[in-house]
Amino acid sequence: MTLEEKHVAIALQGGGAHGAFTWGVLDRLLEEEALVAEAICGTSAGAVNAVAVAYGLHMGGPEKAKELLEQLWRKVSLSGSFLFKPGAFDKMYGSGDIYNSAGYMWFNAVSQVLSPYNFNPFNYNPLKDILNDLIDFKELQLYNKKKLFICATNVKTNRAKIFTNKEITADAVMASACLPFLFQAVEIDGDYYWDGGYMGNPPVFPMITNTKVKDILLVKINSININSVPTTARDIADRVNEISFNSSLINEMRLIHYRNELFRNGILKVDDKMNREIFIHTISGYDALSQLSYSSKMNTSWDFLLELKNKGREVASRWLENDFNEVGIKSTFDVEEHFFEQL
């Protein structure tokens, strides 16, 4: 059965190693010719996936993009060496946790008392070498078939910085993925940046104001809701981090909801420019990722990454089967149900 061509903008959340789930989603979507992404926006791991896909499409189409994504995650796994791999006790439970790995315990202890300016004075980050090995960023800046948006957080101004096609460099991606407890702030043109998740995970409005696309497909890998109240120091810190990284997205989704209501009630008029109702769709990693602990976001073992990739492919296939036909017609994600408290 041939599907009708649908145009979307794709928004990719960050989440460390959980970004391998997004790899799987993209791997499956790249096989669907009827789905046309006019724009891609990413934060942190989402930004890394976004530039790999864009460069692959630029250099050789969907198959090259799929190939590049696999190379990227293989290199991420190799770069983690023993540092962020499950320990013997972790493997017994098979949950993806790395609480008992030597590397994670060392990092968890050291980061409580020292900053990366102390324990990582040379600011070593293997991700930059990986990106430069795989991507010619000057060539990527020439790519104009899709609009790219990469989000980072300006440390001094508390504002989101959105890097677009011609501005995207390895440093811009590093800025978007810069966890402040692990790496020094990334300096670009005299400004300093941390992980984009603090201000937009991912930001949605750049795709509304800079494209004419009506449908936004959000690949969501951070849990909004959890099933129990955290009680340990680790779990409390993890949940605080999740809440922080989700807050900007929730606020943007609420604004989109209210904006859509103004269109539906005739207060705002639809026109041929940028004024239109926005339909929201999600491919969610909640079922696959919500039971994993925060430490699993640093688990770079190949078996774990491959497991997440396969889960991403499965969820993307279900979305294509169940919701794809509604693209361009209505939202398949209920913003009010998920992001509004009932009064």
GROMACS .gro file of C-alpha atoms in nm:
model
  343
    1MET     CA    1   0.000   0.000   0.000
    2THR     CA    2   0.142   0.337  -0.104
    3LEU     CA    3   0.106   0.604   0.162
    4GLU     CA    4   0.019   0.965   0.087
    5GLU     CA    5   0.318   1.199   0.122
    6LYS     CA    6   0.315   1.390   0.451
    7HIS     CA    7   0.536   1.684   0.552
    8VAL     CA    8   0.651   1.731   0.911
    9ALA     CA    9   0.910   1.898   1.130
   10ILE     CA   10   1.090   1.656   1.361
   11ALA     CA   11   1.192   1.754   1.716
   12LEU     CA   12   1.446   1.535   1.897
   13GLN     CA   13   1.487   1.537   2.275
   14GLY     CA   14   1.815   1.487   2.453
   15GLY     CA   15   1.878   1.216   2.708
   16GLY     CA   16   2.232   1.084   2.691
   17ALA     CA   17   2.258   0.718   2.592
   18HIS     CA   18   1.878   0.704   2.571
   19GLY     CA   19   1.931   0.891   2.245
   20ALA     CA   20   1.993   0.544   2.099
   21PHE     CA   21   1.614   0.501   2.114
   22THR     CA   22   1.590   0.806   1.886
   23TRP     CA   23   1.850   0.644   1.660
   24GLY     CA   24   1.610   0.354   1.617
   25VAL     CA   25   1.316   0.586   1.550
   26LEU     CA   26   1.508   0.775   1.283
   27ASP     CA   27   1.641   0.452   1.135
   28ARG     CA   28   1.281   0.338   1.078
   29LEU     CA   29   1.147   0.676   0.959
   30LEU     CA   30   1.426   0.702   0.701
   31GLU     CA   31   1.279   0.394   0.534
   32GLU     CA   32   0.941   0.565   0.482
   33GLU     CA   33   0.951   0.769   0.161
   34ALA     CA   34   0.606   0.917   0.226
   35LEU     CA   35   0.730   1.097   0.538
   36VAL     CA   36   0.912   1.417   0.441
   37ALA     CA   37   1.093   1.609   0.715
   38GLU     CA   38   1.113   1.978   0.623
   39ALA     CA   39   1.303   2.065   0.941
   40ILE     CA   40   1.487   1.890   1.223
   41CYS     CA   41   1.543   2.038   1.567
   42GLY     CA   42   1.755   1.870   1.832
   43THR     CA   43   1.899   1.921   2.177
   44SER     CA   44   2.194   1.735   2.332
   45ALA     CA   45   2.178   1.373   2.211
   46GLY     CA   46   1.896   1.491   1.984
   47ALA     CA   47   2.134   1.745   1.829
   48VAL     CA   48   2.393   1.473   1.771
   49ASN     CA   49   2.136   1.253   1.599
   50ALA     CA   50   2.006   1.549   1.397
   51VAL     CA   51   2.341   1.647   1.247
   52ALA     CA   52   2.427   1.284   1.168
   53VAL     CA   53   2.098   1.239   0.981
   54ALA     CA   54   2.128   1.570   0.798
   55TYR     CA   55   2.486   1.506   0.689
   56GLY     CA   56   2.402   1.154   0.579
   57LEU     CA   57   2.108   1.278   0.372
   58HIS     CA   58   2.327   1.546   0.220
   59MET     CA   59   2.603   1.305   0.124
   60GLY     CA   60   2.407   1.001   0.010
   61GLY     CA   61   2.037   1.000   0.097
   62PRO     CA   62   1.850   0.785   0.352
   63GLU     CA   63   2.078   0.482   0.330
   64LYS     CA   64   2.384   0.696   0.400
   65ALA     CA   65   2.202   0.860   0.690
   66LYS     CA   66   2.121   0.518   0.840
   67GLU     CA   67   2.483   0.411   0.795
   68LEU     CA   68   2.615   0.727   0.959
   69LEU     CA   69   2.384   0.690   1.259
   70GLU     CA   70   2.513   0.338   1.322
   71GLN     CA   71   2.875   0.454   1.291
   72LEU     CA   72   2.802   0.735   1.536
   73TRP     CA   73   2.659   0.509   1.806
   74ARG     CA   74   2.927   0.243   1.757
   75LYS     CA   75   3.191   0.508   1.815
   76VAL     CA   76   3.004   0.636   2.122
   77SER     CA   77   3.004   0.283   2.261
   78LEU     CA   78   3.376   0.235   2.194
   79SER     CA   79   3.465   0.575   2.343
   80GLY     CA   80   3.297   0.484   2.671
   81SER     CA   81   3.546   0.195   2.713
   82PHE     CA   82   3.506   0.054   3.066
   83LEU     CA   83   3.413   0.388   3.222
   84PHE     CA   84   3.038   0.380   3.166
   85LYS     CA   85   2.968   0.011   3.117
   86PRO     CA   86   2.761  -0.205   3.357
   87GLY     CA   87   2.943  -0.363   3.649
   88ALA     CA   88   2.905  -0.728   3.751
   89PHE     CA   89   2.610  -0.656   3.982
   90ASP     CA   90   2.441  -0.436   3.720
   91LYS     CA   91   2.453  -0.720   3.467
   92MET     CA   92   2.273  -0.951   3.711
   93TYR     CA   93   1.962  -0.730   3.693
   94GLY     CA   94   1.985  -0.645   3.322
   95SER     CA   95   1.807  -0.312   3.371
   96GLY     CA   96   2.056  -0.088   3.194
   97ASP     CA   97   2.174   0.063   3.524
   98ILE     CA   98   2.544   0.127   3.574
   99TYR     CA   99   2.526   0.226   3.942
  100ASN     CA  100   2.785  -0.038   4.028
  101SER     CA  101   3.032   0.031   3.749
  102ALA     CA  102   3.368   0.167   3.860
  103GLY     CA  103   3.343   0.461   3.622
  104TYR     CA  104   2.997   0.572   3.731
  105MET     CA  105   3.076   0.541   4.102
  106TRP     CA  106   3.392   0.745   4.049
  107PHE     CA  107   3.207   1.012   3.854
  108ASN     CA  108   2.920   1.023   4.103
  109ALA     CA  109   3.158   1.072   4.395
  110VAL     CA  110   3.394   1.319   4.231
  111SER     CA  111   3.123   1.540   4.080
  112GLN     CA  112   2.976   1.599   4.428
  113VAL     CA  113   3.283   1.794   4.538
  114LEU     CA  114   3.479   1.890   4.224
  115SER     CA  115   3.380   2.072   3.907
  116PRO     CA  116   3.496   1.965   3.559
  117TYR     CA  117   3.742   2.255   3.576
  118ASN     CA  118   3.913   2.055   3.855
  119PHE     CA  119   3.880   1.688   3.758
  120ASN     CA  120   3.887   1.743   3.379
  121PRO     CA  121   4.126   2.040   3.342
  122PHE     CA  122   4.207   1.963   2.978
  123ASN     CA  123   3.831   1.942   2.901
  124TYR     CA  124   3.864   1.610   2.722
  125ASN     CA  125   3.542   1.500   2.552
  126PRO     CA  126   3.561   1.210   2.303
  127LEU     CA  127   3.235   1.320   2.140
  128LYS     CA  128   3.407   1.607   1.960
  129ASP     CA  129   3.655   1.370   1.794
  130ILE     CA  130   3.369   1.138   1.697
  131LEU     CA  131   3.175   1.423   1.535
  132ASN     CA  132   3.476   1.554   1.346
  133ASP     CA  133   3.563   1.203   1.225
  134LEU     CA  134   3.214   1.147   1.084
  135ILE     CA  135   3.101   1.491   0.971
  136ASP     CA  136   3.257   1.763   0.756
  137PHE     CA  137   3.080   2.057   0.919
  138LYS     CA  138   3.176   2.302   0.644
  139GLU     CA  139   3.003   2.069   0.399
  140LEU     CA  140   2.705   2.031   0.633
  141GLN     CA  141   2.663   2.410   0.639
  142LEU     CA  142   2.594   2.395   0.264
  143TYR     CA  143   2.298   2.162   0.320
  144ASN     CA  144   1.977   2.359   0.260
  145LYS     CA  145   1.714   2.095   0.179
  146LYS     CA  146   1.609   2.082   0.543
  147LYS     CA  147   1.622   2.349   0.809
  148LEU     CA  148   1.830   2.251   1.110
  149PHE     CA  149   1.799   2.393   1.460
  150ILE     CA  150   2.037   2.305   1.746
  151CYS     CA  151   1.966   2.436   2.096
  152ALA     CA  152   2.218   2.533   2.366
  153THR     CA  153   2.183   2.733   2.689
  154ASN     CA  154   2.377   3.057   2.731
  155VAL     CA  155   2.535   3.026   3.076
  156LYS     CA  156   2.553   3.401   3.144
  157THR     CA  157   2.221   3.521   3.000
  158ASN     CA  158   1.996   3.222   3.081
  159ARG     CA  159   1.867   3.230   2.723
  160ALA     CA  160   1.832   2.962   2.461
  161LYS     CA  161   2.069   2.990   2.168
  162ILE     CA  162   1.938   2.836   1.845
  163PHE     CA  163   2.210   2.749   1.595
  164THR     CA  164   2.082   2.718   1.237
  165ASN     CA  165   2.226   2.550   0.926
  166LYS     CA  166   2.511   2.787   0.847
  167GLU     CA  167   2.603   2.827   1.215
  168ILE     CA  168   2.626   2.457   1.302
  169THR     CA  169   2.977   2.345   1.388
  170ALA     CA  170   3.118   2.068   1.604
  171ASP     CA  171   3.139   2.324   1.886
  172ALA     CA  172   2.770   2.412   1.847
  173VAL     CA  173   2.675   2.045   1.887
  174MET     CA  174   2.915   2.012   2.182
  175ALA     CA  175   2.752   2.317   2.341
  176SER     CA  176   2.408   2.160   2.301
  177ALA     CA  177   2.532   1.843   2.473
  178CYS     CA  178   2.748   2.003   2.743
  179LEU     CA  179   2.651   1.860   3.082
  180PRO     CA  180   2.789   2.118   3.329
  181PHE     CA  181   2.882   1.864   3.596
  182LEU     CA  182   3.091   1.668   3.347
  183PHE     CA  183   3.235   1.920   3.100
  184GLN     CA  184   3.346   2.282   3.099
  185ALA     CA  185   3.118   2.534   2.931
  186VAL     CA  186   3.171   2.553   2.554
  187GLU     CA  187   3.294   2.893   2.432
  188ILE     CA  188   3.166   3.016   2.094
  189ASP     CA  189   3.237   3.373   1.980
  190GLY     CA  190   3.288   3.492   2.336
  191ASP     CA  191   2.973   3.335   2.477
  192TYR     CA  192   2.959   3.025   2.697
  193TYR     CA  193   2.709   2.744   2.668
  194TRP     CA  194   2.575   2.446   2.859
  195ASP     CA  195   2.335   2.171   2.759
  196GLY     CA  196   2.039   2.301   2.560
  197GLY     CA  197   1.797   2.090   2.764
  198TYR     CA  198   1.777   2.358   3.033
  199MET     CA  199   1.605   2.600   2.794
  200GLY     CA  200   1.454   2.376   2.527
  201ASN     CA  201   1.441   1.998   2.519
  202PRO     CA  202   1.386   2.047   2.234
  203PRO     CA  203   1.260   2.396   2.146
  204VAL     CA  204   0.951   2.380   1.924
  205PHE     CA  205   0.887   2.741   1.825
  206PRO     CA  206   1.184   2.774   1.584
  207MET     CA  207   1.003   2.524   1.362
  208ILE     CA  208   0.679   2.718   1.385
  209THR     CA  209   0.826   3.062   1.312
  210ASN     CA  210   1.080   2.954   1.050
  211THR     CA  211   0.882   2.700   0.845
  212LYS     CA  212   0.531   2.664   0.705
  213VAL     CA  213   0.494   2.307   0.832
  214LYS     CA  214   0.171   2.237   1.022
  215ASP     CA  215   0.277   1.909   1.184
  216ILE     CA  216   0.547   1.863   1.446
  217LEU     CA  217   0.664   1.512   1.531
  218LEU     CA  218   0.827   1.502   1.875
  219VAL     CA  219   1.053   1.208   1.957
  220LYS     CA  220   1.020   1.207   2.335
  221ILE     CA  221   1.267   1.018   2.556
  222ASN     CA  222   1.236   1.204   2.890
  223SER     CA  223   0.964   1.097   3.130
  224ILE     CA  224   0.708   1.362   3.222
  225ASN     CA  225   0.530   1.140   3.475
  226ILE     CA  226   0.675   0.879   3.710
  227ASN     CA  227   0.505   0.609   3.916
  228SER     CA  228   0.655   0.667   4.261
  229VAL     CA  229   0.803   0.943   4.475
  230PRO     CA  230   1.187   0.937   4.478
  231THR     CA  231   1.328   0.876   4.824
  232THR     CA  232   1.702   0.822   4.779
  233ALA     CA  233   1.945   1.109   4.725
  234ARG     CA  234   2.034   0.980   4.378
  235ASP     CA  235   1.673   0.937   4.268
  236ILE     CA  236   1.572   1.280   4.400
  237ALA     CA  237   1.857   1.445   4.209
  238ASP     CA  238   1.760   1.250   3.896
  239ARG     CA  239   1.397   1.361   3.919
  240VAL     CA  240   1.494   1.725   3.976
  241ASN     CA  241   1.701   1.702   3.658
  242GLU     CA  242   1.407   1.550   3.464
  243ILE     CA  243   1.169   1.821   3.582
  244SER     CA  244   1.417   2.091   3.482
  245PHE     CA  245   1.471   1.942   3.137
  246ASN     CA  246   1.096   1.899   3.075
  247SER     CA  247   0.975   2.238   3.196
  248SER     CA  248   1.048   2.439   2.882
  249LEU     CA  249   0.884   2.179   2.657
  250ILE     CA  250   0.571   2.171   2.874
  251ASN     CA  251   0.545   2.551   2.860
  252GLU     CA  252   0.585   2.553   2.481
  253MET     CA  253   0.322   2.283   2.439
  254ARG     CA  254   0.079   2.484   2.652
  255LEU     CA  255   0.142   2.793   2.440
  256ILE     CA  256   0.078   2.593   2.122
  257HIS     CA  257  -0.245   2.462   2.273
  258TYR     CA  258  -0.368   2.813   2.360
  259ARG     CA  259  -0.259   2.944   2.020
  260ASN     CA  260  -0.456   2.668   1.848
  261GLU     CA  261  -0.761   2.756   2.056
  262LEU     CA  262  -0.740   3.115   1.931
  263PHE     CA  263  -0.744   2.988   1.570
  264ARG     CA  264  -1.033   2.751   1.636
  265ASN     CA  265  -1.239   3.027   1.794
  266GLY     CA  266  -1.170   3.273   1.512
  267ILE     CA  267  -0.975   3.516   1.729
  268LEU     CA  268  -0.664   3.460   1.517
  269LYS     CA  269  -0.700   3.423   1.142
  270VAL     CA  270  -0.524   3.155   0.939
  271ASP     CA  271  -0.326   3.305   0.649
  272ASP     CA  272  -0.064   3.209   0.392
  273LYS     CA  273   0.225   3.327   0.609
  274MET     CA  274   0.305   3.182   0.948
  275ASN     CA  275  -0.040   3.189   1.108
  276ARG     CA  276  -0.181   2.838   1.120
  277GLU     CA  277  -0.294   2.570   1.363
  278ILE     CA  278  -0.014   2.336   1.468
  279PHE     CA  279  -0.071   1.961   1.496
  280ILE     CA  280   0.140   1.772   1.749
  281HIS     CA  281   0.242   1.407   1.716
  282THR     CA  282   0.474   1.206   1.939
  283ILE     CA  283   0.682   0.893   1.916
  284SER     CA  284   0.735   0.827   2.284
  285GLY     CA  285   0.998   0.618   2.456
  286TYR     CA  286   0.797   0.613   2.779
  287ASP     CA  287   0.721   0.239   2.781
  288ALA     CA  288   1.076   0.150   2.682
  289LEU     CA  289   1.266   0.400   2.897
  290SER     CA  290   1.055   0.506   3.197
  291GLN     CA  291   1.165   0.215   3.416
  292LEU     CA  292   1.534   0.284   3.354
  293SER     CA  293   1.732   0.481   3.610
  294TYR     CA  294   1.918   0.802   3.542
  295SER     CA  295   2.250   0.615   3.546
  296SER     CA  296   2.144   0.423   3.233
  297LYS     CA  297   2.165   0.752   3.040
  298MET     CA  298   2.542   0.711   3.073
  299ASN     CA  299   2.548   0.341   2.979
  300THR     CA  300   2.746   0.314   2.655
  301SER     CA  301   2.760  -0.065   2.628
  302TRP     CA  302   2.684  -0.173   2.271
  303ASP     CA  303   2.426  -0.434   2.374
  304PHE     CA  304   2.229  -0.172   2.567
  305LEU     CA  305   2.245   0.086   2.286
  306LEU     CA  306   2.136  -0.174   2.033
  307GLU     CA  307   1.846  -0.279   2.256
  308LEU     CA  308   1.726   0.082   2.272
  309LYS     CA  309   1.766   0.121   1.896
  310ASN     CA  310   1.548  -0.183   1.831
  311LYS     CA  311   1.282  -0.054   2.070
  312GLY     CA  312   1.287   0.280   1.888
  313ARG     CA  313   1.231   0.106   1.555
  314GLU     CA  314   0.937  -0.088   1.698
  315VAL     CA  315   0.766   0.219   1.842
  316ALA     CA  316   0.822   0.417   1.520
  317SER     CA  317   0.666   0.134   1.317
  318ARG     CA  318   0.358   0.138   1.541
  319TRP     CA  319   0.329   0.515   1.501
  320LEU     CA  320   0.348   0.486   1.122
  321GLU     CA  321   0.080   0.217   1.129
  322ASN     CA  322  -0.157   0.387   1.375
  323ASP     CA  323  -0.110   0.764   1.343
  324PHE     CA  324   0.065   0.849   1.017
  325ASN     CA  325  -0.260   0.894   0.822
  326GLU     CA  326  -0.373   1.167   1.065
  327VAL     CA  327  -0.072   1.388   0.986
  328GLY     CA  328  -0.195   1.706   0.822
  329ILE     CA  329  -0.548   1.648   0.954
  330LYS     CA  330  -0.530   1.667   1.334
  331SER     CA  331  -0.303   1.618   1.633
  332THR     CA  332  -0.251   1.262   1.750
  333PHE     CA  333  -0.108   1.379   2.084
  334ASP     CA  334  -0.343   1.533   2.340
  335VAL     CA  335  -0.150   1.824   2.488
  336GLU     CA  336  -0.430   1.906   2.733
  337GLU     CA  337  -0.441   1.551   2.871
  338HIS     CA  338  -0.065   1.522   2.920
  339PHE     CA  339   0.042   1.872   3.022
  340PHE     CA  340  -0.255   2.031   3.204
  341GLU     CA  341  -0.353   1.974   3.565
  342GLN     CA  342  -0.724   1.909   3.599
  343LEU     CA  343  -0.901   2.181   3.801
   0.00000   0.00000   0.00000
